[in-house]
């Protein structure tokens, strides 16, 4: 039987890696790495570095493949993501078939945690459902960008007894209830601007956990322009940006 280990590696700081993830790295025969283009090379550099420094207990090899390109969203965001996942399913299925021998263990290093805004688990389930490849898979949790952001700002995510909603920028609602906390990820358009004028507080972070980490916090109405400016500059400088933010009504 083949095994696939889906290993959460944290959101940018190599020290995010858990002891469970370290043990998993040392079970892997073949690491599968997906290249998302030059702008994201830094993310794979971290993956290579983790393998080289920490997977020291047995020989392994790395197979690198280009991530399928994502088409335009067109009428449907979900449709575009589904098409991308279908393409990635074919790629991962082929890699498991061709590169992993029976009895061997493949490792997929997932940014943050595999359960949060990541398609790897859905794709593996779809491959198994298709029935052409047989393998077992295990999931090793990782520290999400959400946890890394809260820790960097030293702020609790929830208010006492309150709820925490995590959504992509597109789905940020126009108002926030008292006691609610809202975390926003995958936001290319600074959706927080829609919530100006409501007395909200924001904790924003880019490249959190990495050497390039940028943090800004304060009343949204006062820091929104600064975040926009800093974000634009950072995106130009790096060629890409990953940012996450927490919104609350209650001021600390
Ligand atoms: C495809 S999702 C992956 C989330 C990941 N699985 C996790 O558990 O954090 C990518 C989004 O995560 C957030 N993100 C990931 N790493 C980050 C970091 N180091 N700093 C800030 N945001 C980050 C950004 O909102 C980015 O758009």
PDB file of C-alpha atoms and ligand atoms in Angstrom:
ATOM      1  CA  UNK A   1       0.000   0.000   0.000  1.00  0.00           C
ATOM      2  CA  UNK A   2       1.212   3.527  -0.788  1.00  0.00           C
ATOM      3  CA  UNK A   3       0.888   6.252   1.844  1.00  0.00           C
ATOM      4  CA  UNK A   4       0.472   9.979   1.313  1.00  0.00           C
ATOM      5  CA  UNK A   5       1.329  12.268   4.219  1.00  0.00           C
ATOM      6  CA  UNK A   6      -0.269  15.696   3.986  1.00  0.00           C
ATOM      7  CA  UNK A   7       1.946  17.746   6.261  1.00  0.00           C
ATOM      8  CA  UNK A   8       1.002  21.213   7.506  1.00  0.00           C
ATOM      9  CA  UNK A   9       4.207  23.250   7.691  1.00  0.00           C
ATOM     10  CA  UNK A  10       2.927  26.491   9.202  1.00  0.00           C
ATOM     11  CA  UNK A  11       2.541  29.839   7.546  1.00  0.00           C
ATOM     12  CA  UNK A  12       6.068  31.076   6.916  1.00  0.00           C
ATOM     13  CA  UNK A  13       8.189  30.552   9.991  1.00  0.00           C
ATOM     14  CA  UNK A  14      10.188  27.284   9.877  1.00  0.00           C
ATOM     15  CA  UNK A  15       9.808  27.114  13.669  1.00  0.00           C
ATOM     16  CA  UNK A  16       6.042  26.662  13.177  1.00  0.00           C
ATOM     17  CA  UNK A  17       6.707  23.028  12.311  1.00  0.00           C
ATOM     18  CA  UNK A  18       5.343  20.673  14.963  1.00  0.00           C
ATOM     19  CA  UNK A  19       7.134  17.622  16.347  1.00  0.00           C
ATOM     20  CA  UNK A  20       4.476  15.499  14.646  1.00  0.00           C
ATOM     21  CA  UNK A  21       5.337  17.158  11.323  1.00  0.00           C
ATOM     22  CA  UNK A  22       9.051  16.572  11.974  1.00  0.00           C
ATOM     23  CA  UNK A  23       8.390  12.849  12.501  1.00  0.00           C
ATOM     24  CA  UNK A  24       6.280  12.775   9.331  1.00  0.00           C
ATOM     25  CA  UNK A  25       9.031  14.458   7.270  1.00  0.00           C
ATOM     26  CA  UNK A  26      11.306  11.618   8.311  1.00  0.00           C
ATOM     27  CA  UNK A  27       8.899   8.956   7.001  1.00  0.00           C
ATOM     28  CA  UNK A  28       8.792  10.349   3.474  1.00  0.00           C
ATOM     29  CA  UNK A  29      10.432   8.627   0.486  1.00  0.00           C
ATOM     30  CA  UNK A  30       9.218  11.093  -2.149  1.00  0.00           C
ATOM     31  CA  UNK A  31       8.321  14.728  -1.557  1.00  0.00           C
ATOM     32  CA  UNK A  32       5.893  16.121  -4.133  1.00  0.00           C
ATOM     33  CA  UNK A  33       6.429  19.825  -4.714  1.00  0.00           C
ATOM     34  CA  UNK A  34       4.233  22.075  -6.862  1.00  0.00           C
ATOM     35  CA  UNK A  35       5.679  25.172  -8.464  1.00  0.00           C
ATOM     36  CA  UNK A  36       3.269  28.118  -8.612  1.00  0.00           C
ATOM     37  CA  UNK A  37       5.534  30.312 -10.743  1.00  0.00           C
ATOM     38  CA  UNK A  38       8.439  32.690 -10.090  1.00  0.00           C
ATOM     39  CA  UNK A  39       6.496  34.980  -7.725  1.00  0.00           C
ATOM     40  CA  UNK A  40       5.929  32.105  -5.294  1.00  0.00           C
ATOM     41  CA  UNK A  41       9.431  30.566  -5.465  1.00  0.00           C
ATOM     42  CA  UNK A  42      10.101  31.750  -1.916  1.00  0.00           C
ATOM     43  CA  UNK A  43       7.346  29.494  -0.596  1.00  0.00           C
ATOM     44  CA  UNK A  44       8.944  26.424  -2.152  1.00  0.00           C
ATOM     45  CA  UNK A  45      12.376  27.545  -0.955  1.00  0.00           C
ATOM     46  CA  UNK A  46      11.022  27.204   2.586  1.00  0.00           C
ATOM     47  CA  UNK A  47       9.720  23.703   1.778  1.00  0.00           C
ATOM     48  CA  UNK A  48      13.093  22.627   0.306  1.00  0.00           C
ATOM     49  CA  UNK A  49      14.906  24.084   3.280  1.00  0.00           C
ATOM     50  CA  UNK A  50      12.691  22.173   5.729  1.00  0.00           C
ATOM     51  CA  UNK A  51      13.285  18.890   3.907  1.00  0.00           C
ATOM     52  CA  UNK A  52      17.028  19.399   3.623  1.00  0.00           C
ATOM     53  CA  UNK A  53      17.526  20.450   7.220  1.00  0.00           C
ATOM     54  CA  UNK A  54      15.006  18.224   8.961  1.00  0.00           C
ATOM     55  CA  UNK A  55      14.372  15.071   6.900  1.00  0.00           C
ATOM     56  CA  UNK A  56      17.712  13.574   7.860  1.00  0.00           C
ATOM     57  CA  UNK A  57      16.844  10.078   9.023  1.00  0.00           C
ATOM     58  CA  UNK A  58      16.490   8.324   5.658  1.00  0.00           C
ATOM     59  CA  UNK A  59      17.140   8.900   1.977  1.00  0.00           C
ATOM     60  CA  UNK A  60      14.420  10.723   0.055  1.00  0.00           C
ATOM     61  CA  UNK A  61      13.961  12.412  -3.272  1.00  0.00           C
ATOM     62  CA  UNK A  62      11.942  15.375  -4.428  1.00  0.00           C
ATOM     63  CA  UNK A  63       9.728  15.474  -7.488  1.00  0.00           C
ATOM     64  CA  UNK A  64       8.827  18.970  -8.642  1.00  0.00           C
ATOM     65  CA  UNK A  65       5.959  19.701 -11.010  1.00  0.00           C
ATOM     66  CA  UNK A  66       4.454  22.905 -12.325  1.00  0.00           C
ATOM     67  CA  UNK A  67       1.136  23.719 -10.713  1.00  0.00           C
ATOM     68  CA  UNK A  68      -1.594  23.870 -13.387  1.00  0.00           C
ATOM     69  CA  UNK A  69      -2.396  27.509 -14.219  1.00  0.00           C
ATOM     70  CA  UNK A  70      -5.654  28.910 -12.838  1.00  0.00           C
ATOM     71  CA  UNK A  71      -8.014  30.209 -15.495  1.00  0.00           C
ATOM     72  CA  UNK A  72     -10.003  33.454 -15.192  1.00  0.00           C
ATOM     73  CA  UNK A  73     -12.858  33.446 -12.649  1.00  0.00           C
ATOM     74  CA  UNK A  74     -15.377  34.334 -15.395  1.00  0.00           C
ATOM     75  CA  UNK A  75     -18.914  33.959 -14.069  1.00  0.00           C
ATOM     76  CA  UNK A  76     -18.006  31.658 -11.229  1.00  0.00           C
ATOM     77  CA  UNK A  77     -15.189  31.759  -8.680  1.00  0.00           C
ATOM     78  CA  UNK A  78     -16.139  28.253  -7.519  1.00  0.00           C
ATOM     79  CA  UNK A  79     -16.113  27.048 -11.145  1.00  0.00           C
ATOM     80  CA  UNK A  80     -12.594  28.382 -11.716  1.00  0.00           C
ATOM     81  CA  UNK A  81     -11.344  26.744  -8.506  1.00  0.00           C
ATOM     82  CA  UNK A  82     -13.051  23.458  -9.439  1.00  0.00           C
ATOM     83  CA  UNK A  83     -11.366  23.502 -12.864  1.00  0.00           C
ATOM     84  CA  UNK A  84      -7.992  24.142 -11.206  1.00  0.00           C
ATOM     85  CA  UNK A  85      -8.605  21.302  -8.740  1.00  0.00           C
ATOM     86  CA  UNK A  86      -9.565  18.927 -11.582  1.00  0.00           C
ATOM     87  CA  UNK A  87      -6.284  19.749 -13.335  1.00  0.00           C
ATOM     88  CA  UNK A  88      -4.348  19.344 -10.097  1.00  0.00           C
ATOM     89  CA  UNK A  89      -6.134  16.055  -9.403  1.00  0.00           C
ATOM     90  CA  UNK A  90      -4.853  14.665 -12.707  1.00  0.00           C
ATOM     91  CA  UNK A  91      -1.331  15.865 -11.899  1.00  0.00           C
ATOM     92  CA  UNK A  92      -1.219  14.431  -8.349  1.00  0.00           C
ATOM     93  CA  UNK A  93      -2.789  11.175  -9.474  1.00  0.00           C
ATOM     94  CA  UNK A  94      -0.100  10.811 -12.143  1.00  0.00           C
ATOM     95  CA  UNK A  95       2.685  11.612  -9.677  1.00  0.00           C
ATOM     96  CA  UNK A  96       1.389   9.079  -7.140  1.00  0.00           C
ATOM     97  CA  UNK A  97       1.082   6.463  -9.906  1.00  0.00           C
ATOM     98  CA  UNK A  98       4.483   7.108 -11.516  1.00  0.00           C
ATOM     99  CA  UNK A  99       6.721   8.321  -8.711  1.00  0.00           C
ATOM    100  CA  UNK A 100       5.611   6.413  -5.602  1.00  0.00           C
ATOM    101  CA  UNK A 101       6.234   2.665  -5.421  1.00  0.00           C
ATOM    102  CA  UNK A 102       4.060   0.247  -3.473  1.00  0.00           C
ATOM    103  CA  UNK A 103       5.027   0.440   0.211  1.00  0.00           C
ATOM    104  CA  UNK A 104       6.525   3.926  -0.197  1.00  0.00           C
ATOM    105  CA  UNK A 105       5.465   7.134   1.439  1.00  0.00           C
ATOM    106  CA  UNK A 106       4.830  10.408  -0.410  1.00  0.00           C
ATOM    107  CA  UNK A 107       4.846  13.760   1.365  1.00  0.00           C
ATOM    108  CA  UNK A 108       2.936  16.886   0.360  1.00  0.00           C
ATOM    109  CA  UNK A 109       3.947  19.960   2.358  1.00  0.00           C
ATOM    110  CA  UNK A 110       0.925  22.211   2.768  1.00  0.00           C
ATOM    111  CA  UNK A 111       1.251  25.878   3.719  1.00  0.00           C
ATOM    112  CA  UNK A 112      -0.362  26.553   7.096  1.00  0.00           C
ATOM    113  CA  UNK A 113      -2.846  23.809   7.879  1.00  0.00           C
ATOM    114  CA  UNK A 114      -4.239  21.387   5.261  1.00  0.00           C
ATOM    115  CA  UNK A 115      -7.820  21.912   6.492  1.00  0.00           C
ATOM    116  CA  UNK A 116      -7.978  25.661   5.859  1.00  0.00           C
ATOM    117  CA  UNK A 117      -8.367  27.079   2.351  1.00  0.00           C
ATOM    118  CA  UNK A 118      -6.339  24.324   0.782  1.00  0.00           C
ATOM    119  CA  UNK A 119      -7.572  21.812  -1.789  1.00  0.00           C
ATOM    120  CA  UNK A 120      -5.162  18.940  -1.160  1.00  0.00           C
ATOM    121  CA  UNK A 121      -7.563  16.879   0.979  1.00  0.00           C
ATOM    122  CA  UNK A 122     -10.450  17.336  -1.459  1.00  0.00           C
ATOM    123  CA  UNK A 123      -8.152  16.351  -4.331  1.00  0.00           C
ATOM    124  CA  UNK A 124      -6.890  13.179  -2.595  1.00  0.00           C
ATOM    125  CA  UNK A 125     -10.485  12.185  -1.796  1.00  0.00           C
ATOM    126  CA  UNK A 126     -11.413  12.718  -5.455  1.00  0.00           C
ATOM    127  CA  UNK A 127      -8.466  10.600  -6.642  1.00  0.00           C
ATOM    128  CA  UNK A 128      -9.489   7.753  -4.343  1.00  0.00           C
ATOM    129  CA  UNK A 129     -13.123   8.084  -5.440  1.00  0.00           C
ATOM    130  CA  UNK A 130     -12.035   7.757  -9.076  1.00  0.00           C
ATOM    131  CA  UNK A 131     -10.669   4.328  -8.110  1.00  0.00           C
ATOM    132  CA  UNK A 132      -7.613   4.209 -10.371  1.00  0.00           C
ATOM    133  CA  UNK A 133      -5.068   4.699  -7.558  1.00  0.00           C
ATOM    134  CA  UNK A 134      -5.150   3.073  -4.127  1.00  0.00           C
ATOM    135  CA  UNK A 135      -3.351   4.622  -1.159  1.00  0.00           C
ATOM    136  CA  UNK A 136      -3.942   5.629   2.419  1.00  0.00           C
ATOM    137  CA  UNK A 137      -3.422   9.206   3.530  1.00  0.00           C
ATOM    138  CA  UNK A 138      -2.813  10.914   6.840  1.00  0.00           C
ATOM    139  CA  UNK A 139      -3.064  14.569   7.764  1.00  0.00           C
ATOM    140  CA  UNK A 140      -0.585  16.327  10.036  1.00  0.00           C
ATOM    141  CA  UNK A 141      -2.007  19.651  11.264  1.00  0.00           C
ATOM    142  CA  UNK A 142      -0.072  22.879  10.944  1.00  0.00           C
ATOM    143  CA  UNK A 143      -0.190  26.384  12.353  1.00  0.00           C
ATOM    144  CA  UNK A 144      -2.497  28.469  10.192  1.00  0.00           C
ATOM    145  CA  UNK A 145      -1.947  32.053   9.104  1.00  0.00           C
ATOM    146  CA  UNK A 146      -4.846  32.865  11.454  1.00  0.00           C
ATOM    147  CA  UNK A 147      -3.023  31.539  14.510  1.00  0.00           C
ATOM    148  CA  UNK A 148       0.246  33.121  13.381  1.00  0.00           C
ATOM    149  CA  UNK A 149      -1.485  36.500  12.977  1.00  0.00           C
ATOM    150  CA  UNK A 150      -3.145  36.348  16.405  1.00  0.00           C
ATOM    151  CA  UNK A 151       0.137  35.361  18.059  1.00  0.00           C
ATOM    152  CA  UNK A 152       2.126  38.062  16.264  1.00  0.00           C
ATOM    153  CA  UNK A 153      -0.345  40.720  17.450  1.00  0.00           C
ATOM    154  CA  UNK A 154      -0.733  39.057  20.870  1.00  0.00           C
ATOM    155  CA  UNK A 155      -4.521  39.269  20.518  1.00  0.00           C
ATOM    156  CA  UNK A 156      -7.187  36.633  21.308  1.00  0.00           C
ATOM    157  CA  UNK A 157      -9.279  35.700  18.279  1.00  0.00           C
ATOM    158  CA  UNK A 158     -12.645  35.566  20.028  1.00  0.00           C
ATOM    159  CA  UNK A 159     -14.414  37.776  22.489  1.00  0.00           C
ATOM    160  CA  UNK A 160     -15.624  35.931  25.614  1.00  0.00           C
ATOM    161  CA  UNK A 161     -18.316  33.543  24.385  1.00  0.00           C
ATOM    162  CA  UNK A 162     -18.237  35.190  20.963  1.00  0.00           C
ATOM    163  CA  UNK A 163     -17.885  33.556  17.570  1.00  0.00           C
ATOM    164  CA  UNK A 164     -15.076  33.779  15.022  1.00  0.00           C
ATOM    165  CA  UNK A 165     -15.870  33.817  11.331  1.00  0.00           C
ATOM    166  CA  UNK A 166     -13.187  33.141   8.732  1.00  0.00           C
ATOM    167  CA  UNK A 167     -13.958  34.122   5.182  1.00  0.00           C
ATOM    168  CA  UNK A 168     -12.314  35.140   1.927  1.00  0.00           C
ATOM    169  CA  UNK A 169     -12.340  38.892   1.216  1.00  0.00           C
ATOM    170  CA  UNK A 170     -15.103  38.411  -1.368  1.00  0.00           C
ATOM    171  CA  UNK A 171     -17.474  37.147   1.296  1.00  0.00           C
ATOM    172  CA  UNK A 172     -16.864  39.764   3.946  1.00  0.00           C
ATOM    173  CA  UNK A 173     -20.286  40.965   5.060  1.00  0.00           C
ATOM    174  CA  UNK A 174     -20.969  44.684   5.353  1.00  0.00           C
ATOM    175  CA  UNK A 175     -21.500  44.691   9.110  1.00  0.00           C
ATOM    176  CA  UNK A 176     -20.031  42.943  12.129  1.00  0.00           C
ATOM    177  CA  UNK A 177     -22.144  41.958  15.133  1.00  0.00           C
ATOM    178  CA  UNK A 178     -21.168  42.989  18.653  1.00  0.00           C
ATOM    179  CA  UNK A 179     -18.904  40.325  20.162  1.00  0.00           C
ATOM    180  CA  UNK A 180     -18.157  38.806  16.757  1.00  0.00           C
ATOM    181  CA  UNK A 181     -14.677  38.448  15.354  1.00  0.00           C
ATOM    182  CA  UNK A 182     -14.025  38.285  11.634  1.00  0.00           C
ATOM    183  CA  UNK A 183     -10.841  36.914  10.081  1.00  0.00           C
ATOM    184  CA  UNK A 184     -10.267  37.647   6.401  1.00  0.00           C
ATOM    185  CA  UNK A 185      -7.935  35.669   4.140  1.00  0.00           C
ATOM    186  CA  UNK A 186      -7.459  35.545   0.379  1.00  0.00           C
ATOM    187  CA  UNK A 187      -8.306  39.218  -0.018  1.00  0.00           C
ATOM    188  CA  UNK A 188      -6.834  40.789  -3.137  1.00  0.00           C
ATOM    189  CA  UNK A 189      -9.055  43.869  -2.943  1.00  0.00           C
ATOM    190  CA  UNK A 190      -8.784  45.156   0.641  1.00  0.00           C
ATOM    191  CA  UNK A 191     -12.408  44.385   1.420  1.00  0.00           C
ATOM    192  CA  UNK A 192     -11.957  46.005   4.853  1.00  0.00           C
ATOM    193  CA  UNK A 193     -12.606  49.337   3.121  1.00  0.00           C
ATOM    194  CA  UNK A 194     -16.285  48.412   2.929  1.00  0.00           C
ATOM    195  CA  UNK A 195     -16.447  48.407   6.739  1.00  0.00           C
ATOM    196  CA  UNK A 196     -14.996  51.843   7.327  1.00  0.00           C
ATOM    197  CA  UNK A 197     -17.077  54.168   9.485  1.00  0.00           C
ATOM    198  CA  UNK A 198     -18.349  51.428  11.834  1.00  0.00           C
ATOM    199  CA  UNK A 199     -15.924  51.924  14.703  1.00  0.00           C
ATOM    200  CA  UNK A 200     -14.106  48.633  14.027  1.00  0.00           C
ATOM    201  CA  UNK A 201     -10.598  47.675  15.073  1.00  0.00           C
ATOM    202  CA  UNK A 202      -8.222  45.823  12.710  1.00  0.00           C
ATOM    203  CA  UNK A 203      -5.159  43.639  13.256  1.00  0.00           C
ATOM    204  CA  UNK A 204      -3.460  43.201   9.865  1.00  0.00           C
ATOM    205  CA  UNK A 205      -0.385  41.167   8.968  1.00  0.00           C
ATOM    206  CA  UNK A 206       1.537  40.324   5.799  1.00  0.00           C
ATOM    207  CA  UNK A 207       4.169  37.577   5.395  1.00  0.00           C
ATOM    208  CA  UNK A 208       3.411  36.774   9.037  1.00  0.00           C
ATOM    209  CA  UNK A 209       6.046  34.626  10.698  1.00  0.00           C
ATOM    210  CA  UNK A 210       8.648  35.257   8.014  1.00  0.00           C
ATOM    211  CA  UNK A 211      11.591  37.635   8.088  1.00  0.00           C
ATOM    212  CA  UNK A 212       9.501  40.031   5.980  1.00  0.00           C
ATOM    213  CA  UNK A 213       6.599  40.160   8.434  1.00  0.00           C
ATOM    214  CA  UNK A 214       4.658  43.451   8.503  1.00  0.00           C
ATOM    215  CA  UNK A 215       2.079  44.142  11.221  1.00  0.00           C
ATOM    216  CA  UNK A 216      -0.310  47.064  11.567  1.00  0.00           C
ATOM    217  CA  UNK A 217      -3.102  47.365  14.143  1.00  0.00           C
ATOM    218  CA  UNK A 218      -5.460  50.135  15.184  1.00  0.00           C
ATOM    219  CA  UNK A 219      -8.896  51.616  14.643  1.00  0.00           C
ATOM    220  CA  UNK A 220      -9.829  50.690  11.072  1.00  0.00           C
ATOM    221  CA  UNK A 221     -10.762  54.233  10.091  1.00  0.00           C
ATOM    222  CA  UNK A 222      -7.356  55.476  11.214  1.00  0.00           C
ATOM    223  CA  UNK A 223      -5.091  52.776   9.749  1.00  0.00           C
ATOM    224  CA  UNK A 224      -6.929  51.637   6.593  1.00  0.00           C
ATOM    225  CA  UNK A 225      -5.072  54.090   4.313  1.00  0.00           C
ATOM    226  CA  UNK A 226      -1.744  53.116   5.854  1.00  0.00           C
ATOM    227  CA  UNK A 227      -2.470  49.403   5.335  1.00  0.00           C
ATOM    228  CA  UNK A 228      -3.398  50.024   1.691  1.00  0.00           C
ATOM    229  CA  UNK A 229      -0.193  51.974   1.084  1.00  0.00           C
ATOM    230  CA  UNK A 230       2.098  49.524   2.908  1.00  0.00           C
ATOM    231  CA  UNK A 231       0.387  46.590   1.192  1.00  0.00           C
ATOM    232  CA  UNK A 232       0.857  48.096  -2.297  1.00  0.00           C
ATOM    233  CA  UNK A 233       4.517  48.841  -1.630  1.00  0.00           C
ATOM    234  CA  UNK A 234       5.192  45.364  -0.232  1.00  0.00           C
ATOM    235  CA  UNK A 235       3.445  43.652  -3.146  1.00  0.00           C
ATOM    236  CA  UNK A 236       5.537  45.644  -5.609  1.00  0.00           C
ATOM    237  CA  UNK A 237       8.732  44.877  -3.722  1.00  0.00           C
ATOM    238  CA  UNK A 238       8.146  41.112  -3.417  1.00  0.00           C
ATOM    239  CA  UNK A 239       6.057  40.518  -6.527  1.00  0.00           C
ATOM    240  CA  UNK A 240       3.384  38.809  -4.383  1.00  0.00           C
ATOM    241  CA  UNK A 241       1.732  39.267  -1.026  1.00  0.00           C
ATOM    242  CA  UNK A 242      -0.038  37.090   1.508  1.00  0.00           C
ATOM    243  CA  UNK A 243      -1.939  39.021   4.129  1.00  0.00           C
ATOM    244  CA  UNK A 244      -4.594  38.200   6.696  1.00  0.00           C
ATOM    245  CA  UNK A 245      -6.517  40.379   9.091  1.00  0.00           C
ATOM    246  CA  UNK A 246      -8.791  40.230  12.099  1.00  0.00           C
ATOM    247  CA  UNK A 247     -11.673  42.656  12.600  1.00  0.00           C
ATOM    248  CA  UNK A 248     -13.547  43.245  15.845  1.00  0.00           C
ATOM    249  CA  UNK A 249     -16.031  45.770  17.087  1.00  0.00           C
ATOM    250  CA  UNK A 250     -14.664  45.763  20.632  1.00  0.00           C
ATOM    251  CA  UNK A 251     -11.671  48.026  21.061  1.00  0.00           C
ATOM    252  CA  UNK A 252      -8.937  46.689  23.316  1.00  0.00           C
TER     253      UNK A 252
HETATM  254  C1  LIG B   1      -4.691  29.437   0.018  1.00  0.00           C
HETATM  255  S1  LIG B   1      -4.769  30.174   1.612  1.00  0.00           S
HETATM  256  C2  LIG B   1      -3.841  29.035   2.529  1.00  0.00           C
HETATM  257  C3  LIG B   1      -4.119  29.082   4.017  1.00  0.00           C
HETATM  258  C4  LIG B   1      -3.270  28.112   4.798  1.00  0.00           C
HETATM  259  N1  LIG B   1      -3.649  26.726   4.504  1.00  0.00           N
HETATM  260  C5  LIG B   1      -3.339  28.355   6.301  1.00  0.00           C
HETATM  261  O1  LIG B   1      -3.652  27.405   7.051  1.00  0.00           O
HETATM  262  O2  LIG B   1      -3.038  29.465   6.716  1.00  0.00           O
HETATM  263  C6  LIG B   1      -3.677  31.510   1.392  1.00  0.00           C
HETATM  264  C7  LIG B   1      -4.047  32.700   2.267  1.00  0.00           C
HETATM  265  O3  LIG B   1      -3.580  32.462   3.592  1.00  0.00           O
HETATM  266  C8  LIG B   1      -3.163  33.664   4.168  1.00  0.00           C
HETATM  267  N2  LIG B   1      -1.746  33.514   4.528  1.00  0.00           N
HETATM  268  C9  LIG B   1      -0.984  32.417   4.405  1.00  0.00           C
HETATM  269  N3  LIG B   1       0.236  32.604   4.914  1.00  0.00           N
HETATM  270  C10 LIG B   1       0.259  33.852   5.397  1.00  0.00           C
HETATM  271  C11 LIG B   1       1.234  34.634   6.064  1.00  0.00           C
HETATM  272  N4  LIG B   1       2.447  34.134   6.333  1.00  0.00           N
HETATM  273  N5  LIG B   1       0.904  35.890   6.426  1.00  0.00           N
HETATM  274  C12 LIG B   1      -0.316  36.392   6.195  1.00  0.00           C
HETATM  275  N6  LIG B   1      -1.277  35.706   5.566  1.00  0.00           N
HETATM  276  C13 LIG B   1      -1.004  34.451   5.167  1.00  0.00           C
HETATM  277  C14 LIG B   1      -3.411  34.783   3.146  1.00  0.00           C
HETATM  278  O4  LIG B   1      -4.669  35.338   3.406  1.00  0.00           O
HETATM  279  C15 LIG B   1      -3.420  34.009   1.866  1.00  0.00           C
HETATM  280  O5  LIG B   1      -4.180  34.670   0.882  1.00  0.00           O
END
